[in-house]
């Protein structure tokens, strides 16, 4: 099973996010007695410099990426449990069932639950996020179908095919969400 590239996208955002947020130099401010620190600043750092403050839209976007990064931990655990793309047979059916039951489904369920708690403020970001939730939930349904397909001594190939179809459907929605998120980031001036 091919790992969704949302994780790498999220990690890219997380790593780049620190570069785009203005950071104050506290050591330099402590040594400099002529600091231009403005207590009137809503953000608590010098606003008299040429460096522009992040817009509300940028702050919402970066907050959104942080929350996705937090949720991605559970997604990664689920993917790691079922990675490898093995063909399910009667011989490995039980181990696949145990991986799905004990690790993949509980972690992916937690991932989807965490996604549902994320509430972006921007309408465009809300649409993108709704598509991500729908795709992720569809993939969770696929995992549950896989579990049912291997729950008995004989592999149920009908359920397995249904699970593969759901997995592909979810992956398509997640990919669309990712593409829209990349375009949204570019609109804000973030080069991914």
mmCIF file of the C-alpha atoms, coordinates in Angstrom:
data_MODEL
# 
_entry.id   MODEL 
# 
loop_
_atom_site.group_PDB 
_atom_site.id 
_atom_site.type_symbol 
_atom_site.label_atom_id 
_atom_site.label_alt_id 
_atom_site.label_comp_id 
_atom_site.label_asym_id 
_atom_site.label_entity_id 
_atom_site.label_seq_id 
_atom_site.pdbx_PDB_ins_code 
_atom_site.Cartn_x 
_atom_site.Cartn_y 
_atom_site.Cartn_z 
_atom_site.occupancy 
_atom_site.B_iso_or_equiv 
_atom_site.pdbx_formal_charge 
_atom_site.auth_seq_id 
_atom_site.auth_comp_id 
_atom_site.auth_asym_id 
_atom_site.auth_atom_id 
_atom_site.pdbx_PDB_model_num 
ATOM 1   C CA . UNK A 1 1   ? 0.000   0.000   0.000  1.00 0.00 ? 1   UNK A CA 1 
ATOM 2   C CA . UNK A 1 2   ? 1.464   3.322   -1.050 1.00 0.00 ? 2   UNK A CA 1 
ATOM 3   C CA . UNK A 1 3   ? 1.870   5.768   1.800  1.00 0.00 ? 3   UNK A CA 1 
ATOM 4   C CA . UNK A 1 4   ? -0.094  8.964   1.396  1.00 0.00 ? 4   UNK A CA 1 
ATOM 5   C CA . UNK A 1 5   ? 2.139   11.937  0.742  1.00 0.00 ? 5   UNK A CA 1 
ATOM 6   C CA . UNK A 1 6   ? 0.198   14.107  3.176  1.00 0.00 ? 6   UNK A CA 1 
ATOM 7   C CA . UNK A 1 7   ? 2.735   13.286  5.861  1.00 0.00 ? 7   UNK A CA 1 
ATOM 8   C CA . UNK A 1 8   ? 5.656   14.568  3.812  1.00 0.00 ? 8   UNK A CA 1 
ATOM 9   C CA . UNK A 1 9   ? 3.678   17.658  2.884  1.00 0.00 ? 9   UNK A CA 1 
ATOM 10  C CA . UNK A 1 10  ? 2.806   18.316  6.508  1.00 0.00 ? 10  UNK A CA 1 
ATOM 11  C CA . UNK A 1 11  ? 6.398   17.849  7.586  1.00 0.00 ? 11  UNK A CA 1 
ATOM 12  C CA . UNK A 1 12  ? 7.532   20.267  4.861  1.00 0.00 ? 12  UNK A CA 1 
ATOM 13  C CA . UNK A 1 13  ? 5.075   22.847  6.146  1.00 0.00 ? 13  UNK A CA 1 
ATOM 14  C CA . UNK A 1 14  ? 6.156   22.261  9.716  1.00 0.00 ? 14  UNK A CA 1 
ATOM 15  C CA . UNK A 1 15  ? 9.819   22.627  8.865  1.00 0.00 ? 15  UNK A CA 1 
ATOM 16  C CA . UNK A 1 16  ? 9.242   25.689  6.690  1.00 0.00 ? 16  UNK A CA 1 
ATOM 17  C CA . UNK A 1 17  ? 6.809   27.248  9.163  1.00 0.00 ? 17  UNK A CA 1 
ATOM 18  C CA . UNK A 1 18  ? 9.566   28.233  11.561 1.00 0.00 ? 18  UNK A CA 1 
ATOM 19  C CA . UNK A 1 19  ? 11.331  30.095  8.779  1.00 0.00 ? 19  UNK A CA 1 
ATOM 20  C CA . UNK A 1 20  ? 8.321   32.240  7.949  1.00 0.00 ? 20  UNK A CA 1 
ATOM 21  C CA . UNK A 1 21  ? 7.311   33.220  11.465 1.00 0.00 ? 21  UNK A CA 1 
ATOM 22  C CA . UNK A 1 22  ? 9.162   36.234  12.804 1.00 0.00 ? 22  UNK A CA 1 
ATOM 23  C CA . UNK A 1 23  ? 11.414  35.272  15.654 1.00 0.00 ? 23  UNK A CA 1 
ATOM 24  C CA . UNK A 1 24  ? 12.678  37.727  18.231 1.00 0.00 ? 24  UNK A CA 1 
ATOM 25  C CA . UNK A 1 25  ? 16.248  37.675  19.387 1.00 0.00 ? 25  UNK A CA 1 
ATOM 26  C CA . UNK A 1 26  ? 15.859  37.707  23.124 1.00 0.00 ? 26  UNK A CA 1 
ATOM 27  C CA . UNK A 1 27  ? 19.574  37.604  23.857 1.00 0.00 ? 27  UNK A CA 1 
ATOM 28  C CA . UNK A 1 28  ? 20.216  40.614  21.645 1.00 0.00 ? 28  UNK A CA 1 
ATOM 29  C CA . UNK A 1 29  ? 17.288  42.485  23.183 1.00 0.00 ? 29  UNK A CA 1 
ATOM 30  C CA . UNK A 1 30  ? 18.665  41.880  26.666 1.00 0.00 ? 30  UNK A CA 1 
ATOM 31  C CA . UNK A 1 31  ? 22.065  43.315  25.695 1.00 0.00 ? 31  UNK A CA 1 
ATOM 32  C CA . UNK A 1 32  ? 20.703  46.233  23.683 1.00 0.00 ? 32  UNK A CA 1 
ATOM 33  C CA . UNK A 1 33  ? 19.484  49.007  25.963 1.00 0.00 ? 33  UNK A CA 1 
ATOM 34  C CA . UNK A 1 34  ? 18.118  50.959  22.982 1.00 0.00 ? 34  UNK A CA 1 
ATOM 35  C CA . UNK A 1 35  ? 15.706  48.228  21.971 1.00 0.00 ? 35  UNK A CA 1 
ATOM 36  C CA . UNK A 1 36  ? 12.734  49.260  19.898 1.00 0.00 ? 36  UNK A CA 1 
ATOM 37  C CA . UNK A 1 37  ? 10.437  46.784  21.601 1.00 0.00 ? 37  UNK A CA 1 
ATOM 38  C CA . UNK A 1 38  ? 6.920   48.078  21.428 1.00 0.00 ? 38  UNK A CA 1 
ATOM 39  C CA . UNK A 1 39  ? 4.582   47.149  24.228 1.00 0.00 ? 39  UNK A CA 1 
ATOM 40  C CA . UNK A 1 40  ? 1.742   48.245  21.980 1.00 0.00 ? 40  UNK A CA 1 
ATOM 41  C CA . UNK A 1 41  ? 2.422   45.313  19.678 1.00 0.00 ? 41  UNK A CA 1 
ATOM 42  C CA . UNK A 1 42  ? -0.322  42.704  19.731 1.00 0.00 ? 42  UNK A CA 1 
ATOM 43  C CA . UNK A 1 43  ? 2.269   39.993  19.068 1.00 0.00 ? 43  UNK A CA 1 
ATOM 44  C CA . UNK A 1 44  ? 4.776   41.101  21.710 1.00 0.00 ? 44  UNK A CA 1 
ATOM 45  C CA . UNK A 1 45  ? 7.680   41.885  19.398 1.00 0.00 ? 45  UNK A CA 1 
ATOM 46  C CA . UNK A 1 46  ? 9.034   44.914  17.601 1.00 0.00 ? 46  UNK A CA 1 
ATOM 47  C CA . UNK A 1 47  ? 6.656   46.110  14.927 1.00 0.00 ? 47  UNK A CA 1 
ATOM 48  C CA . UNK A 1 48  ? 8.696   49.156  13.956 1.00 0.00 ? 48  UNK A CA 1 
ATOM 49  C CA . UNK A 1 49  ? 11.027  47.127  11.723 1.00 0.00 ? 49  UNK A CA 1 
ATOM 50  C CA . UNK A 1 50  ? 10.468  46.580  8.003  1.00 0.00 ? 50  UNK A CA 1 
ATOM 51  C CA . UNK A 1 51  ? 9.531   42.951  8.569  1.00 0.00 ? 51  UNK A CA 1 
ATOM 52  C CA . UNK A 1 52  ? 5.800   42.610  7.897  1.00 0.00 ? 52  UNK A CA 1 
ATOM 53  C CA . UNK A 1 53  ? 3.537   41.026  10.459 1.00 0.00 ? 53  UNK A CA 1 
ATOM 54  C CA . UNK A 1 54  ? 1.840   37.802  9.430  1.00 0.00 ? 54  UNK A CA 1 
ATOM 55  C CA . UNK A 1 55  ? -1.724  38.321  8.280  1.00 0.00 ? 55  UNK A CA 1 
ATOM 56  C CA . UNK A 1 56  ? -4.663  36.629  9.994  1.00 0.00 ? 56  UNK A CA 1 
ATOM 57  C CA . UNK A 1 57  ? -4.878  34.319  6.989  1.00 0.00 ? 57  UNK A CA 1 
ATOM 58  C CA . UNK A 1 58  ? -1.202  33.333  7.347  1.00 0.00 ? 58  UNK A CA 1 
ATOM 59  C CA . UNK A 1 59  ? -1.576  32.781  11.087 1.00 0.00 ? 59  UNK A CA 1 
ATOM 60  C CA . UNK A 1 60  ? -4.614  30.571  10.484 1.00 0.00 ? 60  UNK A CA 1 
ATOM 61  C CA . UNK A 1 61  ? -2.724  28.644  7.805  1.00 0.00 ? 61  UNK A CA 1 
ATOM 62  C CA . UNK A 1 62  ? 0.326   28.058  10.016 1.00 0.00 ? 62  UNK A CA 1 
ATOM 63  C CA . UNK A 1 63  ? -1.888  27.079  12.947 1.00 0.00 ? 63  UNK A CA 1 
ATOM 64  C CA . UNK A 1 64  ? -3.683  24.643  10.645 1.00 0.00 ? 64  UNK A CA 1 
ATOM 65  C CA . UNK A 1 65  ? -0.394  23.072  9.553  1.00 0.00 ? 65  UNK A CA 1 
ATOM 66  C CA . UNK A 1 66  ? 0.685   22.697  13.193 1.00 0.00 ? 66  UNK A CA 1 
ATOM 67  C CA . UNK A 1 67  ? -2.540  20.853  14.018 1.00 0.00 ? 67  UNK A CA 1 
ATOM 68  C CA . UNK A 1 68  ? -2.157  18.578  10.988 1.00 0.00 ? 68  UNK A CA 1 
ATOM 69  C CA . UNK A 1 69  ? 1.372   17.788  12.096 1.00 0.00 ? 69  UNK A CA 1 
ATOM 70  C CA . UNK A 1 70  ? 0.115   16.784  15.544 1.00 0.00 ? 70  UNK A CA 1 
ATOM 71  C CA . UNK A 1 71  ? -2.505  14.471  14.019 1.00 0.00 ? 71  UNK A CA 1 
ATOM 72  C CA . UNK A 1 72  ? -0.056  12.984  11.501 1.00 0.00 ? 72  UNK A CA 1 
ATOM 73  C CA . UNK A 1 73  ? 1.693   11.022  14.258 1.00 0.00 ? 73  UNK A CA 1 
ATOM 74  C CA . UNK A 1 74  ? -1.278  8.655   14.386 1.00 0.00 ? 74  UNK A CA 1 
ATOM 75  C CA . UNK A 1 75  ? -1.532  8.417   10.621 1.00 0.00 ? 75  UNK A CA 1 
ATOM 76  C CA . UNK A 1 76  ? 2.129   7.411   10.422 1.00 0.00 ? 76  UNK A CA 1 
ATOM 77  C CA . UNK A 1 77  ? 1.681   4.685   13.054 1.00 0.00 ? 77  UNK A CA 1 
ATOM 78  C CA . UNK A 1 78  ? -1.257  3.263   11.094 1.00 0.00 ? 78  UNK A CA 1 
ATOM 79  C CA . UNK A 1 79  ? 0.630   3.301   7.796  1.00 0.00 ? 79  UNK A CA 1 
ATOM 80  C CA . UNK A 1 80  ? 3.712   1.739   9.338  1.00 0.00 ? 80  UNK A CA 1 
ATOM 81  C CA . UNK A 1 81  ? 1.608   -1.114  10.707 1.00 0.00 ? 81  UNK A CA 1 
ATOM 82  C CA . UNK A 1 82  ? 0.224   -2.088  7.313  1.00 0.00 ? 82  UNK A CA 1 
ATOM 83  C CA . UNK A 1 83  ? 3.000   -0.933  4.989  1.00 0.00 ? 83  UNK A CA 1 
ATOM 84  C CA . UNK A 1 84  ? 4.667   -3.276  2.615  1.00 0.00 ? 84  UNK A CA 1 
ATOM 85  C CA . UNK A 1 85  ? 1.797   -3.968  0.226  1.00 0.00 ? 85  UNK A CA 1 
ATOM 86  C CA . UNK A 1 86  ? 1.761   -7.684  0.915  1.00 0.00 ? 86  UNK A CA 1 
ATOM 87  C CA . UNK A 1 87  ? -0.714  -9.916  -0.829 1.00 0.00 ? 87  UNK A CA 1 
ATOM 88  C CA . UNK A 1 88  ? -3.182  -11.249 1.713  1.00 0.00 ? 88  UNK A CA 1 
ATOM 89  C CA . UNK A 1 89  ? -3.343  -15.024 1.776  1.00 0.00 ? 89  UNK A CA 1 
ATOM 90  C CA . UNK A 1 90  ? -4.716  -17.618 4.175  1.00 0.00 ? 90  UNK A CA 1 
ATOM 91  C CA . UNK A 1 91  ? -1.176  -18.014 5.519  1.00 0.00 ? 91  UNK A CA 1 
ATOM 92  C CA . UNK A 1 92  ? -0.670  -14.361 6.532  1.00 0.00 ? 92  UNK A CA 1 
ATOM 93  C CA . UNK A 1 93  ? -4.350  -13.520 7.132  1.00 0.00 ? 93  UNK A CA 1 
ATOM 94  C CA . UNK A 1 94  ? -4.077  -13.719 10.907 1.00 0.00 ? 94  UNK A CA 1 
ATOM 95  C CA . UNK A 1 95  ? -1.048  -11.424 11.170 1.00 0.00 ? 95  UNK A CA 1 
ATOM 96  C CA . UNK A 1 96  ? -2.733  -8.871  8.879  1.00 0.00 ? 96  UNK A CA 1 
ATOM 97  C CA . UNK A 1 97  ? -5.870  -9.068  11.020 1.00 0.00 ? 97  UNK A CA 1 
ATOM 98  C CA . UNK A 1 98  ? -3.848  -8.446  14.191 1.00 0.00 ? 98  UNK A CA 1 
ATOM 99  C CA . UNK A 1 99  ? -1.975  -5.495  12.652 1.00 0.00 ? 99  UNK A CA 1 
ATOM 100 C CA . UNK A 1 100 ? -5.243  -3.942  11.532 1.00 0.00 ? 100 UNK A CA 1 
ATOM 101 C CA . UNK A 1 101 ? -7.031  -4.612  14.823 1.00 0.00 ? 101 UNK A CA 1 
ATOM 102 C CA . UNK A 1 102 ? -4.268  -3.666  17.252 1.00 0.00 ? 102 UNK A CA 1 
ATOM 103 C CA . UNK A 1 103 ? -2.432  -0.855  15.489 1.00 0.00 ? 103 UNK A CA 1 
ATOM 104 C CA . UNK A 1 104 ? -3.670  0.418   12.134 1.00 0.00 ? 104 UNK A CA 1 
ATOM 105 C CA . UNK A 1 105 ? -7.381  0.934   12.800 1.00 0.00 ? 105 UNK A CA 1 
ATOM 106 C CA . UNK A 1 106 ? -7.040  2.392   16.330 1.00 0.00 ? 106 UNK A CA 1 
ATOM 107 C CA . UNK A 1 107 ? -4.336  4.838   15.198 1.00 0.00 ? 107 UNK A CA 1 
ATOM 108 C CA . UNK A 1 108 ? -6.087  5.822   11.997 1.00 0.00 ? 108 UNK A CA 1 
ATOM 109 C CA . UNK A 1 109 ? -9.329  6.290   13.934 1.00 0.00 ? 109 UNK A CA 1 
ATOM 110 C CA . UNK A 1 110 ? -7.484  8.628   16.304 1.00 0.00 ? 110 UNK A CA 1 
ATOM 111 C CA . UNK A 1 111 ? -5.998  10.444  13.301 1.00 0.00 ? 111 UNK A CA 1 
ATOM 112 C CA . UNK A 1 112 ? -9.447  11.012  11.755 1.00 0.00 ? 112 UNK A CA 1 
ATOM 113 C CA . UNK A 1 113 ? -10.816 12.108  15.142 1.00 0.00 ? 113 UNK A CA 1 
ATOM 114 C CA . UNK A 1 114 ? -8.000  14.643  15.521 1.00 0.00 ? 114 UNK A CA 1 
ATOM 115 C CA . UNK A 1 115 ? -8.676  15.947  12.007 1.00 0.00 ? 115 UNK A CA 1 
ATOM 116 C CA . UNK A 1 116 ? -12.329 16.476  12.875 1.00 0.00 ? 116 UNK A CA 1 
ATOM 117 C CA . UNK A 1 117 ? -11.290 18.652  15.832 1.00 0.00 ? 117 UNK A CA 1 
ATOM 118 C CA . UNK A 1 118 ? -9.329  21.015  13.577 1.00 0.00 ? 118 UNK A CA 1 
ATOM 119 C CA . UNK A 1 119 ? -11.452 24.060  12.719 1.00 0.00 ? 119 UNK A CA 1 
ATOM 120 C CA . UNK A 1 120 ? -9.713  26.445  10.313 1.00 0.00 ? 120 UNK A CA 1 
ATOM 121 C CA . UNK A 1 121 ? -11.137 29.984  10.327 1.00 0.00 ? 121 UNK A CA 1 
ATOM 122 C CA . UNK A 1 122 ? -10.663 30.698  6.621  1.00 0.00 ? 122 UNK A CA 1 
ATOM 123 C CA . UNK A 1 123 ? -13.478 29.519  4.285  1.00 0.00 ? 123 UNK A CA 1 
ATOM 124 C CA . UNK A 1 124 ? -11.076 28.307  1.581  1.00 0.00 ? 124 UNK A CA 1 
ATOM 125 C CA . UNK A 1 125 ? -9.038  26.345  4.100  1.00 0.00 ? 125 UNK A CA 1 
ATOM 126 C CA . UNK A 1 126 ? -12.272 24.888  5.518  1.00 0.00 ? 126 UNK A CA 1 
ATOM 127 C CA . UNK A 1 127 ? -13.155 23.462  2.084  1.00 0.00 ? 127 UNK A CA 1 
ATOM 128 C CA . UNK A 1 128 ? -9.706  21.944  1.695  1.00 0.00 ? 128 UNK A CA 1 
ATOM 129 C CA . UNK A 1 129 ? -9.886  20.477  5.183  1.00 0.00 ? 129 UNK A CA 1 
ATOM 130 C CA . UNK A 1 130 ? -13.359 19.019  4.601  1.00 0.00 ? 130 UNK A CA 1 
ATOM 131 C CA . UNK A 1 131 ? -11.993 17.134  1.586  1.00 0.00 ? 131 UNK A CA 1 
ATOM 132 C CA . UNK A 1 132 ? -9.064  15.850  3.679  1.00 0.00 ? 132 UNK A CA 1 
ATOM 133 C CA . UNK A 1 133 ? -11.461 14.600  6.367  1.00 0.00 ? 133 UNK A CA 1 
ATOM 134 C CA . UNK A 1 134 ? -13.698 12.909  3.795  1.00 0.00 ? 134 UNK A CA 1 
ATOM 135 C CA . UNK A 1 135 ? -10.729 11.197  2.133  1.00 0.00 ? 135 UNK A CA 1 
ATOM 136 C CA . UNK A 1 136 ? -9.240  10.098  5.448  1.00 0.00 ? 136 UNK A CA 1 
ATOM 137 C CA . UNK A 1 137 ? -12.574 8.771   6.694  1.00 0.00 ? 137 UNK A CA 1 
ATOM 138 C CA . UNK A 1 138 ? -12.997 6.842   3.432  1.00 0.00 ? 138 UNK A CA 1 
ATOM 139 C CA . UNK A 1 139 ? -9.584  5.261   3.981  1.00 0.00 ? 139 UNK A CA 1 
ATOM 140 C CA . UNK A 1 140 ? -10.600 4.335   7.528  1.00 0.00 ? 140 UNK A CA 1 
ATOM 141 C CA . UNK A 1 141 ? -13.629 2.566   6.070  1.00 0.00 ? 141 UNK A CA 1 
ATOM 142 C CA . UNK A 1 142 ? -11.246 0.710   3.743  1.00 0.00 ? 142 UNK A CA 1 
ATOM 143 C CA . UNK A 1 143 ? -9.184  -0.494  6.716  1.00 0.00 ? 143 UNK A CA 1 
ATOM 144 C CA . UNK A 1 144 ? -12.349 -1.716  8.391  1.00 0.00 ? 144 UNK A CA 1 
ATOM 145 C CA . UNK A 1 145 ? -13.312 -3.615  5.239  1.00 0.00 ? 145 UNK A CA 1 
ATOM 146 C CA . UNK A 1 146 ? -9.835  -5.156  5.124  1.00 0.00 ? 146 UNK A CA 1 
ATOM 147 C CA . UNK A 1 147 ? -10.253 -6.255  8.720  1.00 0.00 ? 147 UNK A CA 1 
ATOM 148 C CA . UNK A 1 148 ? -13.604 -7.899  7.926  1.00 0.00 ? 148 UNK A CA 1 
ATOM 149 C CA . UNK A 1 149 ? -12.107 -9.587  4.877  1.00 0.00 ? 149 UNK A CA 1 
ATOM 150 C CA . UNK A 1 150 ? -9.461  -11.355 6.977  1.00 0.00 ? 150 UNK A CA 1 
ATOM 151 C CA . UNK A 1 151 ? -11.503 -11.959 10.125 1.00 0.00 ? 151 UNK A CA 1 
ATOM 152 C CA . UNK A 1 152 ? -12.456 -15.523 9.199  1.00 0.00 ? 152 UNK A CA 1 
ATOM 153 C CA . UNK A 1 153 ? -10.235 -18.453 8.263  1.00 0.00 ? 153 UNK A CA 1 
ATOM 154 C CA . UNK A 1 154 ? -10.897 -17.877 4.570  1.00 0.00 ? 154 UNK A CA 1 
ATOM 155 C CA . UNK A 1 155 ? -10.067 -14.466 3.077  1.00 0.00 ? 155 UNK A CA 1 
ATOM 156 C CA . UNK A 1 156 ? -13.204 -12.754 1.749  1.00 0.00 ? 156 UNK A CA 1 
ATOM 157 C CA . UNK A 1 157 ? -12.056 -11.477 -1.637 1.00 0.00 ? 157 UNK A CA 1 
ATOM 158 C CA . UNK A 1 158 ? -15.245 -9.460  -2.208 1.00 0.00 ? 158 UNK A CA 1 
ATOM 159 C CA . UNK A 1 159 ? -14.642 -7.385  0.928  1.00 0.00 ? 159 UNK A CA 1 
ATOM 160 C CA . UNK A 1 160 ? -10.977 -7.105  0.009  1.00 0.00 ? 160 UNK A CA 1 
ATOM 161 C CA . UNK A 1 161 ? -11.890 -5.645  -3.406 1.00 0.00 ? 161 UNK A CA 1 
ATOM 162 C CA . UNK A 1 162 ? -14.355 -3.239  -1.783 1.00 0.00 ? 162 UNK A CA 1 
ATOM 163 C CA . UNK A 1 163 ? -11.633 -2.169  0.644  1.00 0.00 ? 163 UNK A CA 1 
ATOM 164 C CA . UNK A 1 164 ? -9.189  -1.549  -2.204 1.00 0.00 ? 164 UNK A CA 1 
ATOM 165 C CA . UNK A 1 165 ? -11.809 0.551   -4.017 1.00 0.00 ? 165 UNK A CA 1 
ATOM 166 C CA . UNK A 1 166 ? -12.455 2.615   -0.848 1.00 0.00 ? 166 UNK A CA 1 
ATOM 167 C CA . UNK A 1 167 ? -8.726  3.023   -0.310 1.00 0.00 ? 167 UNK A CA 1 
ATOM 168 C CA . UNK A 1 168 ? -8.277  4.353   -3.864 1.00 0.00 ? 168 UNK A CA 1 
ATOM 169 C CA . UNK A 1 169 ? -11.290 6.661   -3.477 1.00 0.00 ? 169 UNK A CA 1 
ATOM 170 C CA . UNK A 1 170 ? -9.917  8.060   -0.206 1.00 0.00 ? 170 UNK A CA 1 
ATOM 171 C CA . UNK A 1 171 ? -6.437  8.481   -1.658 1.00 0.00 ? 171 UNK A CA 1 
ATOM 172 C CA . UNK A 1 172 ? -7.886  10.456  -4.574 1.00 0.00 ? 172 UNK A CA 1 
ATOM 173 C CA . UNK A 1 173 ? -9.687  12.859  -2.204 1.00 0.00 ? 173 UNK A CA 1 
ATOM 174 C CA . UNK A 1 174 ? -6.579  13.262  -0.050 1.00 0.00 ? 174 UNK A CA 1 
ATOM 175 C CA . UNK A 1 175 ? -4.469  13.959  -3.141 1.00 0.00 ? 175 UNK A CA 1 
ATOM 176 C CA . UNK A 1 176 ? -6.967  16.607  -4.298 1.00 0.00 ? 176 UNK A CA 1 
ATOM 177 C CA . UNK A 1 177 ? -6.868  18.156  -0.826 1.00 0.00 ? 177 UNK A CA 1 
ATOM 178 C CA . UNK A 1 178 ? -3.069  18.194  -0.888 1.00 0.00 ? 178 UNK A CA 1 
ATOM 179 C CA . UNK A 1 179 ? -2.965  19.816  -4.320 1.00 0.00 ? 179 UNK A CA 1 
ATOM 180 C CA . UNK A 1 180 ? -5.415  22.501  -3.190 1.00 0.00 ? 180 UNK A CA 1 
ATOM 181 C CA . UNK A 1 181 ? -3.376  23.082  -0.027 1.00 0.00 ? 181 UNK A CA 1 
ATOM 182 C CA . UNK A 1 182 ? -0.205  23.562  -2.077 1.00 0.00 ? 182 UNK A CA 1 
ATOM 183 C CA . UNK A 1 183 ? -1.999  26.129  -4.275 1.00 0.00 ? 183 UNK A CA 1 
ATOM 184 C CA . UNK A 1 184 ? -3.374  27.869  -1.188 1.00 0.00 ? 184 UNK A CA 1 
ATOM 185 C CA . UNK A 1 185 ? 0.104   28.020  0.354  1.00 0.00 ? 185 UNK A CA 1 
ATOM 186 C CA . UNK A 1 186 ? 1.521   29.469  -2.864 1.00 0.00 ? 186 UNK A CA 1 
ATOM 187 C CA . UNK A 1 187 ? -1.223  32.117  -2.833 1.00 0.00 ? 187 UNK A CA 1 
ATOM 188 C CA . UNK A 1 188 ? 0.011   33.166  0.609  1.00 0.00 ? 188 UNK A CA 1 
ATOM 189 C CA . UNK A 1 189 ? 3.588   33.317  -0.647 1.00 0.00 ? 189 UNK A CA 1 
ATOM 190 C CA . UNK A 1 190 ? 4.808   30.013  0.750  1.00 0.00 ? 190 UNK A CA 1 
ATOM 191 C CA . UNK A 1 191 ? 6.941   28.106  -1.725 1.00 0.00 ? 191 UNK A CA 1 
ATOM 192 C CA . UNK A 1 192 ? 6.503   24.392  -1.308 1.00 0.00 ? 192 UNK A CA 1 
# 
